[in-house]
Amino acid sequence: MSDKTLIGPFRQLLTMDHLPESGPVQDEQLQILQNAGMVVSGNTIVATGSFEQLRKEHRDAPVQELEGHFCAMPGLIDAHTHICWGGNRAADFAMRIAGKSYLEIAESGGGIWSTVQHTREASFEELYQNTRNHATTLLKEGVTTVEVKSGYGLNFDSEIKMLEVIQSINMELAIDLVPTCLAAHIADKSFHGDQMAYLEWVVRELLPEVTQRSLSKRVDIFIEKSAFTHEAAHYYLARAREMGFEITAHVDQFTAGSSLVALDYHPLSVDHLEASTDREIEAIAISDAVAMALPGASIGLGERFTPARKLLDKGACLAIASDWNPGSAPQGDILMQASLLATYEHLSTAETLSGITHRTAKALGLMDRGLLKAGCRADFIAFDTDDYRNILYHQGKMKPVKIWKSGSEIHGEL
């Protein structure tokens, strides 16, 4: 009995292969295999091509034959989320749509600190179930890899609790969770506004334990007037890099310039960028960092979108993530958000789909996914359509009807 399985036929198979790693992408550059199949062995793709030709070449392989008109593409990758949290921020949203600013909401007892308090109060089991529900929702919507941040703990026990919750769910669910330590979200209030003292505590007490327990190899920091200064960020990122952590950062969300700080430390990605000017855009474009657009935050806050078109035209590698969080981006629908960003920023279908597959994989340092080709992880999804353009045309209403993770089809009992 062969250890390989042939899956298909798919009316269209978008491999996302042979595309540039950065800069603009035209739809004509998409590799679209017609009446295609895929041979998988374990969790790995062995071959893609004509279904009938693969059937001849792999006669001994059992066939998972599909009936219907399906368009397949790589599993979606959401590389910036905060889906591990306690509590609810509906009151924040009500104040926001009534005209209150982000800062005014925070000063009235809402904002990030509100979620910190609820997350600290939540038991491990409560936090686990909430986060598991979010991860399951993402998997059902075609997300096969998701980055998940801590950052609503801000003290030793709660940050460790969040990362252990993420670790536990990663071992249980089919979806891959990539943990990021965001202890540098805002400073714990017990430090009375002393950012440097707080970050020194994180470096001295928390990060060594995170490493010791193998809870995360990535760190993030929010560099903004309401969070951490440029000076504090330089200290933290330098120390974290010395400790061997991969770097990502929340930058240029409300004010420009912080992306330039992060770029000094060779980050995998710089995220948000809504306030980036030509100076920051040019610096990002010539760097190796992925420019991470977060349209969910723009929608949730009523703010401008990341200048995605400018970033691409300057040669940047643009990725798109949901930023799913309880405050500024509570919706979490990456397909809908990506299609809206494409509408407002004039992105091609190829650029948009690249931004939620192989270019987003680069932001996580995971080069084994986001493409459908031999040697890559067999994470892929299928839509009930014979035209790939319908995926974005329906602006998030069309969801995948079939999902394969590591070569196995995921069924409804998630």
Short mmCIF file of C-alpha atoms in Angstrom, two decimals:
data_model
loop_
_atom_site.label_atom_id
_atom_site.label_comp_id
_atom_site.label_asym_id
_atom_site.label_seq_id
_atom_site.Cartn_x
_atom_site.Cartn_y
_atom_site.Cartn_z
CA MET A 1 0.00 0.00 0.00
CA SER A 2 1.41 3.37 -1.03
CA ASP A 3 2.04 6.02 1.61
CA LYS A 4 1.00 8.62 -0.96
CA THR A 5 -2.50 9.93 -1.68
CA LEU A 6 -3.72 11.67 -4.83
CA ILE A 7 -6.29 14.38 -4.13
CA GLY A 8 -8.44 15.98 -6.81
CA PRO A 9 -9.50 16.91 -9.34
CA PHE A 10 -9.58 20.64 -8.68
CA ARG A 11 -11.01 22.79 -11.45
CA GLN A 12 -8.29 25.31 -10.58
CA LEU A 13 -5.22 24.97 -8.38
CA LEU A 14 -3.47 28.21 -7.38
CA THR A 15 0.02 27.16 -6.43
CA MET A 16 1.22 30.72 -5.54
CA ASP A 17 4.57 29.48 -6.87
CA HIS A 18 6.97 31.34 -9.19
CA LEU A 19 5.87 34.75 -7.88
CA PRO A 20 8.22 37.55 -6.80
CA GLU A 21 8.92 37.68 -3.08
CA SER A 22 8.40 41.44 -2.97
CA GLY A 23 7.01 44.31 -5.00
CA PRO A 24 4.00 44.35 -7.34
CA VAL A 25 2.39 41.18 -8.68
CA GLN A 26 0.12 41.00 -11.71
CA ASP A 27 -2.69 38.47 -11.94
CA GLU A 28 -1.14 37.17 -15.15
CA GLN A 29 1.80 35.94 -13.07
CA LEU A 30 -0.36 33.50 -11.09
CA GLN A 31 0.28 29.85 -11.83
CA ILE A 32 -3.19 28.33 -12.22
CA LEU A 33 -3.29 24.59 -12.91
CA GLN A 34 -6.50 23.45 -14.59
CA ASN A 35 -8.19 20.13 -13.73
CA ALA A 36 -5.34 19.55 -11.33
CA GLY A 37 -4.42 17.17 -8.58
CA MET A 38 -2.00 17.00 -5.71
CA VAL A 39 -0.06 14.03 -4.40
CA VAL A 40 0.69 14.15 -0.68
CA SER A 41 2.68 11.89 1.58
CA GLY A 42 2.21 12.42 5.29
CA ASN A 43 2.22 16.17 5.82
CA THR A 44 4.16 16.99 2.65
CA ILE A 45 3.28 17.71 -0.96
CA VAL A 46 4.96 15.29 -3.36
CA ALA A 47 3.69 16.66 -6.66
CA THR A 48 1.12 18.90 -8.31
CA GLY A 49 -0.09 18.81 -11.90
CA SER A 50 -2.74 17.39 -14.17
CA PHE A 51 -4.99 15.08 -12.17
CA GLU A 52 -5.10 12.46 -14.91
CA GLN A 53 -1.35 12.59 -15.46
CA LEU A 54 -0.69 12.22 -11.73
CA ARG A 55 -3.09 9.27 -11.64
CA LYS A 56 -0.98 7.56 -14.29
CA GLU A 57 2.32 8.41 -12.61
CA HIS A 58 1.18 7.27 -9.16
CA ARG A 59 -0.92 4.22 -10.01
CA ASP A 60 -0.37 2.66 -6.60
CA ALA A 61 -1.55 5.74 -4.69
CA PRO A 62 -5.10 5.72 -3.30
CA VAL A 63 -7.25 8.52 -4.68
CA GLN A 64 -9.31 11.00 -2.68
CA GLU A 65 -11.54 11.86 -5.61
CA LEU A 66 -13.57 15.05 -5.36
CA GLU A 67 -16.96 15.65 -6.92
CA GLY A 68 -17.73 19.24 -7.78
CA HIS A 69 -16.05 22.36 -9.07
CA PHE A 70 -13.37 23.36 -6.59
CA CYS A 71 -10.67 25.99 -6.63
CA ALA A 72 -7.77 25.20 -4.28
CA MET A 73 -5.04 27.40 -2.86
CA PRO A 74 -2.60 27.30 0.07
CA GLY A 75 -4.03 27.50 3.57
CA LEU A 76 -4.30 31.08 4.81
CA ILE A 77 -1.66 32.38 7.21
CA ASP A 78 -2.64 35.05 9.75
CA ALA A 79 0.65 36.40 11.09
CA HIS A 80 -0.56 39.02 13.59
CA THR A 81 -3.30 38.26 16.13
CA HIS A 82 -4.10 38.74 19.82
CA ILE A 83 -6.70 35.97 20.10
CA CYS A 84 -5.68 35.01 23.66
CA TRP A 85 -7.55 37.37 25.98
CA GLY A 86 -10.04 37.59 28.82
CA GLY A 87 -13.10 39.80 29.10
CA ASN A 88 -14.92 41.95 26.57
CA ARG A 89 -14.44 45.44 25.11
CA ALA A 90 -17.91 46.10 23.67
CA ALA A 91 -18.08 49.24 25.83
CA ASP A 92 -14.94 50.54 24.11
CA PHE A 93 -16.52 50.06 20.68
CA ALA A 94 -19.71 51.80 21.76
CA MET A 95 -17.67 54.79 22.97
CA ARG A 96 -15.58 54.80 19.80
CA ILE A 97 -18.53 54.93 17.41
CA ALA A 98 -20.05 57.62 19.62
CA GLY A 99 -16.99 59.77 18.95
CA LYS A 100 -14.49 59.04 21.73
CA SER A 101 -10.82 58.77 20.76
CA TYR A 102 -8.53 55.81 21.50
CA LEU A 103 -6.79 57.86 24.21
CA GLU A 104 -10.03 59.08 25.76
CA ILE A 105 -11.31 55.51 26.01
CA ALA A 106 -8.09 54.41 27.70
CA GLU A 107 -8.26 57.29 30.17
CA SER A 108 -11.84 56.33 31.09
CA GLY A 109 -10.77 52.83 32.12
CA GLY A 110 -11.05 51.04 28.78
CA GLY A 111 -8.35 50.21 26.28
CA ILE A 112 -5.56 47.67 26.65
CA TRP A 113 -5.46 47.97 30.44
CA SER A 114 -9.08 46.85 30.68
CA THR A 115 -8.20 43.62 28.86
CA VAL A 116 -5.10 43.18 31.03
CA GLN A 117 -7.25 43.20 34.15
CA HIS A 118 -9.72 40.70 32.72
CA THR A 119 -6.96 38.43 31.43
CA ARG A 120 -5.26 38.41 34.81
CA GLU A 121 -8.53 37.49 36.47
CA ALA A 122 -9.32 34.69 34.01
CA SER A 123 -8.41 31.16 35.04
CA PHE A 124 -6.21 29.05 32.80
CA GLU A 125 -9.29 27.05 31.80
CA GLU A 126 -11.32 30.15 30.91
CA LEU A 127 -8.50 31.62 28.88
CA TYR A 128 -7.86 28.28 27.22
CA GLN A 129 -11.48 27.85 26.11
CA ASN A 130 -11.77 31.40 24.81
CA THR A 131 -8.55 31.14 22.82
CA ARG A 132 -9.41 27.65 21.56
CA ASN A 133 -12.74 28.96 20.26
CA HIS A 134 -10.99 31.76 18.37
CA ALA A 135 -8.41 29.38 16.89
CA THR A 136 -11.15 26.96 15.83
CA THR A 137 -13.04 29.76 14.11
CA LEU A 138 -9.93 30.68 12.16
CA LEU A 139 -9.31 27.09 11.11
CA LYS A 140 -12.89 26.72 9.88
CA GLU A 141 -12.36 29.85 7.78
CA GLY A 142 -9.25 28.43 6.13
CA VAL A 143 -6.46 29.76 8.33
CA THR A 144 -4.02 26.88 8.84
CA THR A 145 -1.26 28.85 10.60
CA VAL A 146 -1.84 31.73 13.03
CA GLU A 147 0.52 33.85 15.10
CA VAL A 148 -0.77 34.52 18.63
CA LYS A 149 0.63 37.18 20.98
CA SER A 150 0.73 37.46 24.73
CA GLY A 151 0.72 41.02 26.05
CA TYR A 152 -2.47 41.15 28.10
CA GLY A 153 -0.69 39.84 31.19
CA LEU A 154 2.16 42.29 31.80
CA ASN A 155 3.23 40.48 34.96
CA PHE A 156 5.13 37.23 35.33
CA ASP A 157 2.30 34.86 36.15
CA SER A 158 -0.16 36.20 33.58
CA GLU A 159 2.30 36.43 30.69
CA ILE A 160 3.43 32.86 31.36
CA LYS A 161 -0.21 31.79 31.67
CA MET A 162 -1.03 33.23 28.25
CA LEU A 163 1.95 31.59 26.57
CA GLU A 164 1.18 28.25 28.21
CA VAL A 165 -2.42 28.47 26.98
CA ILE A 166 -1.15 29.08 23.44
CA GLN A 167 1.28 26.19 23.75
CA SER A 168 -1.43 23.82 25.03
CA ILE A 169 -3.85 24.64 22.22
CA ASN A 170 -1.08 24.26 19.65
CA MET A 171 -0.56 20.70 20.82
CA GLU A 172 -4.28 19.89 20.58
CA LEU A 173 -5.70 21.56 17.48
CA ALA A 174 -4.73 20.93 13.88
CA ILE A 175 -4.07 24.64 13.26
CA ASP A 176 -0.48 25.74 13.94
CA LEU A 177 -0.18 28.47 16.58
CA VAL A 178 3.01 30.54 16.49
CA PRO A 179 3.52 32.22 19.90
CA THR A 180 4.97 35.71 20.27
CA CYS A 181 5.85 37.32 23.59
CA LEU A 182 4.34 40.82 23.60
CA ALA A 183 5.12 41.67 27.21
CA ALA A 184 6.20 45.05 25.78
CA HIS A 185 2.62 45.95 24.87
CA ILE A 186 2.31 48.68 27.48
CA ALA A 187 4.08 49.00 30.84
CA ASP A 188 2.50 47.40 33.89
CA LYS A 189 0.97 50.13 36.05
CA SER A 190 2.90 48.92 39.07
CA PHE A 191 5.99 50.54 37.48
CA HIS A 192 4.29 53.97 37.67
CA GLY A 193 5.15 54.99 34.12
CA ASP A 194 8.83 54.01 34.30
CA GLN A 195 9.12 52.30 30.92
CA MET A 196 12.81 51.48 31.22
CA ALA A 197 12.40 49.85 34.62
CA TYR A 198 9.54 47.74 33.29
CA LEU A 199 11.47 46.63 30.20
CA GLU A 200 14.53 45.85 32.32
CA TRP A 201 12.28 43.59 34.40
CA VAL A 202 10.98 41.88 31.25
CA VAL A 203 14.54 41.28 30.02
CA ARG A 204 15.87 40.14 33.38
CA GLU A 205 12.97 38.10 34.76
CA LEU A 206 10.46 37.16 32.08
CA LEU A 207 12.34 36.48 28.84
CA PRO A 208 14.80 34.00 30.35
CA GLU A 209 11.85 31.99 31.68
CA VAL A 210 10.12 32.15 28.30
CA THR A 211 13.25 30.72 26.73
CA GLN A 212 13.74 28.12 29.46
CA ARG A 213 10.19 26.81 29.00
CA SER A 214 10.35 27.03 25.17
CA LEU A 215 7.22 29.17 25.18
CA SER A 216 8.25 31.55 22.39
CA LYS A 217 11.22 32.49 20.24
CA ARG A 218 9.69 35.77 19.09
CA VAL A 219 9.19 39.16 20.79
CA ASP A 220 7.09 42.16 19.83
CA ILE A 221 6.91 45.72 21.13
CA PHE A 222 4.36 48.50 20.66
CA ILE A 223 6.29 51.70 19.86
CA GLU A 224 3.88 54.59 20.17
CA LYS A 225 3.16 57.63 22.34
CA SER A 226 0.70 55.62 24.42
CA ALA A 227 3.08 52.66 24.79
CA PHE A 228 6.91 52.76 24.50
CA THR A 229 9.26 55.52 23.37
CA HIS A 230 11.91 55.17 20.69
CA GLU A 231 14.62 55.17 23.36
CA ALA A 232 12.95 52.40 25.33
CA ALA A 233 12.38 50.37 22.17
CA HIS A 234 16.06 50.61 21.19
CA TYR A 235 17.04 49.21 24.59
CA TYR A 236 14.51 46.39 24.50
CA LEU A 237 15.03 45.26 20.92
CA ALA A 238 18.81 45.26 21.31
CA ARG A 239 18.60 43.12 24.42
CA ALA A 240 16.00 40.75 22.97
CA ARG A 241 18.09 40.24 19.86
CA GLU A 242 21.17 39.53 21.98
CA MET A 243 19.11 36.85 23.74
CA GLY A 244 18.34 35.18 20.41
CA PHE A 245 14.73 36.26 19.93
CA GLU A 246 13.24 36.96 16.51
CA ILE A 247 11.87 40.48 16.24
CA THR A 248 8.59 41.96 15.12
CA ALA A 249 7.06 45.30 16.13
CA HIS A 250 3.88 47.38 16.23
CA VAL A 251 5.02 50.56 14.47
CA ASP A 252 3.77 53.69 12.70
CA GLN A 253 0.19 53.04 13.79
CA PHE A 254 -0.73 56.59 14.83
CA THR A 255 2.55 58.47 14.40
CA ALA A 256 5.35 57.90 11.90
CA GLY A 257 8.98 57.09 12.66
CA SER A 258 8.90 54.06 14.91
CA SER A 259 9.37 51.66 11.99
CA LEU A 260 12.85 53.15 11.53
CA VAL A 261 13.68 52.15 15.11
CA ALA A 262 12.56 48.57 14.54
CA LEU A 263 14.44 48.26 11.25
CA ASP A 264 17.73 48.72 13.11
CA TYR A 265 17.22 45.24 14.60
CA HIS A 266 16.46 43.27 11.42
CA PRO A 267 12.86 42.37 12.24
CA LEU A 268 10.99 39.65 10.39
CA SER A 269 8.14 42.11 10.02
CA VAL A 270 7.06 45.64 10.84
CA ASP A 271 3.33 45.76 11.52
CA HIS A 272 0.56 48.38 11.20
CA LEU A 273 2.27 51.20 9.21
CA GLU A 274 -0.93 53.23 8.81
CA ALA A 275 0.96 56.46 9.54
CA SER A 276 4.07 55.64 7.49
CA THR A 277 5.29 58.48 5.28
CA ASP A 278 7.46 58.27 2.16
CA ARG A 279 10.58 58.21 4.36
CA GLU A 280 9.44 55.11 6.27
CA ILE A 281 8.05 53.42 3.16
CA GLU A 282 11.35 53.74 1.33
CA ALA A 283 13.30 52.38 4.32
CA ILE A 284 10.97 49.42 4.69
CA ALA A 285 11.11 48.67 0.96
CA ILE A 286 14.90 48.33 0.91
CA SER A 287 14.96 46.23 4.08
CA ASP A 288 14.36 42.50 4.44
CA ALA A 289 11.38 43.10 6.72
CA VAL A 290 7.87 42.16 5.65
CA ALA A 291 5.47 45.11 5.70
CA MET A 292 2.41 43.84 7.59
CA ALA A 293 -0.87 45.60 6.83
CA LEU A 294 -3.60 45.19 9.46
CA PRO A 295 -6.87 46.32 7.85
CA GLY A 296 -8.91 45.00 10.78
CA ALA A 297 -7.49 47.75 13.00
CA SER A 298 -8.27 50.40 10.38
CA ILE A 299 -11.85 49.15 10.14
CA GLY A 300 -12.25 48.83 13.92
CA LEU A 301 -10.81 52.25 14.70
CA GLY A 302 -12.12 54.11 11.66
CA GLU A 303 -8.55 55.01 10.70
CA ARG A 304 -6.73 55.10 7.36
CA PHE A 305 -5.42 51.90 5.84
CA THR A 306 -1.78 50.94 5.59
CA PRO A 307 -0.39 52.54 2.37
CA ALA A 308 -0.17 49.12 0.77
CA ARG A 309 -0.03 50.33 -2.84
CA LYS A 310 2.87 52.66 -2.14
CA LEU A 311 4.74 49.97 -0.24
CA LEU A 312 4.38 47.49 -3.10
CA ASP A 313 5.31 50.01 -5.75
CA LYS A 314 8.48 50.85 -3.83
CA GLY A 315 9.37 47.15 -3.78
CA ALA A 316 8.28 46.08 -0.29
CA CYS A 317 7.10 42.59 0.60
CA LEU A 318 3.50 43.21 1.69
CA ALA A 319 1.61 40.80 3.92
CA ILE A 320 -1.88 41.12 5.37
CA ALA A 321 -3.06 39.96 8.80
CA SER A 322 -6.25 40.37 10.83
CA ASP A 323 -4.89 41.83 14.10
CA TRP A 324 -7.83 40.04 15.76
CA ASN A 325 -8.03 41.51 19.26
CA PRO A 326 -10.79 42.53 21.68
CA GLY A 327 -10.27 46.28 21.31
CA SER A 328 -9.28 47.76 17.97
CA ALA A 329 -9.94 44.76 15.69
CA PRO A 330 -12.62 42.49 17.15
CA GLN A 331 -13.82 40.99 13.89
CA GLY A 332 -10.99 38.68 12.85
CA ASP A 333 -12.11 37.84 9.29
CA ILE A 334 -8.92 37.93 7.25
CA LEU A 335 -10.55 37.22 3.88
CA MET A 336 -13.04 40.05 4.26
CA GLN A 337 -10.37 42.43 5.52
CA ALA A 338 -7.95 41.55 2.72
CA SER A 339 -10.62 42.10 0.07
CA LEU A 340 -11.49 45.52 1.52
CA LEU A 341 -7.83 46.52 1.69
CA ALA A 342 -7.53 45.47 -1.95
CA THR A 343 -10.50 47.67 -2.84
CA TYR A 344 -9.21 50.79 -1.13
CA GLU A 345 -5.52 50.33 -1.92
CA HIS A 346 -5.96 49.00 -5.47
CA LEU A 347 -4.22 45.68 -4.98
CA SER A 348 -4.39 42.98 -7.61
CA THR A 349 -5.89 39.61 -6.75
CA ALA A 350 -2.38 38.14 -6.98
CA GLU A 351 -0.98 40.72 -4.55
CA THR A 352 -3.82 40.17 -2.11
CA LEU A 353 -3.65 36.38 -2.12
CA SER A 354 0.16 36.52 -1.89
CA GLY A 355 -0.30 38.71 1.17
CA ILE A 356 -2.23 36.04 3.05
CA THR A 357 -0.16 33.03 1.94
CA HIS A 358 3.52 32.86 0.96
CA ARG A 359 4.47 36.46 1.76
CA THR A 360 2.89 36.13 5.19
CA ALA A 361 4.78 32.88 5.75
CA LYS A 362 7.99 34.88 5.32
CA ALA A 363 6.91 37.15 8.18
CA LEU A 364 6.90 34.10 10.46
CA GLY A 365 10.10 32.64 9.08
CA LEU A 366 8.13 29.59 7.90
CA MET A 367 9.26 28.87 4.38
CA ASP A 368 7.67 25.41 4.27
CA ARG A 369 4.14 26.71 3.67
CA GLY A 370 2.12 29.26 1.73
CA LEU A 371 2.93 27.51 -1.57
CA LEU A 372 1.57 24.39 -3.21
CA LYS A 373 4.63 22.68 -4.61
CA ALA A 374 6.71 19.59 -3.95
CA GLY A 375 8.43 19.68 -0.58
CA CYS A 376 6.02 22.14 1.05
CA ARG A 377 3.64 21.37 3.87
CA ALA A 378 0.31 20.04 2.62
CA ASP A 379 -1.82 22.84 4.05
CA PHE A 380 -4.46 23.82 1.49
CA ILE A 381 -8.08 24.87 1.18
CA ALA A 382 -10.76 24.56 -1.50
CA PHE A 383 -13.60 26.90 -2.43
CA ASP A 384 -16.82 25.88 -4.16
CA THR A 385 -16.07 27.79 -7.35
CA ASP A 386 -14.40 27.20 -10.68
CA ASP A 387 -12.97 30.76 -10.86
CA TYR A 388 -10.39 31.91 -8.29
CA ARG A 389 -11.46 35.54 -8.76
CA ASN A 390 -14.70 34.80 -6.91
CA ILE A 391 -12.78 34.38 -3.64
CA LEU A 392 -12.16 38.11 -3.24
CA TYR A 393 -15.13 39.21 -5.36
CA HIS A 394 -17.49 38.09 -2.59
CA GLN A 395 -15.51 40.16 -0.07
CA GLY A 396 -15.29 37.53 2.61
CA LYS A 397 -18.71 35.90 2.18
CA MET A 398 -17.22 32.99 0.24
CA LYS A 399 -15.47 30.66 2.67
CA PRO A 400 -13.57 27.45 1.96
CA VAL A 401 -15.70 24.32 1.95
CA LYS A 402 -12.77 21.93 2.36
CA ILE A 403 -9.62 22.29 4.46
CA TRP A 404 -6.55 20.07 4.55
CA LYS A 405 -3.97 20.50 7.30
CA SER A 406 -0.69 18.58 7.11
CA GLY A 407 -2.18 16.38 4.39
CA SER A 408 -5.34 15.39 6.29
CA GLU A 409 -8.77 16.77 5.54
CA ILE A 410 -10.31 18.63 8.46
CA HIS A 411 -14.00 17.86 8.90
CA GLY A 412 -16.79 19.65 10.72
CA GLU A 413 -16.14 18.18 14.15
CA LEU A 414 -13.58 20.86 15.05
#
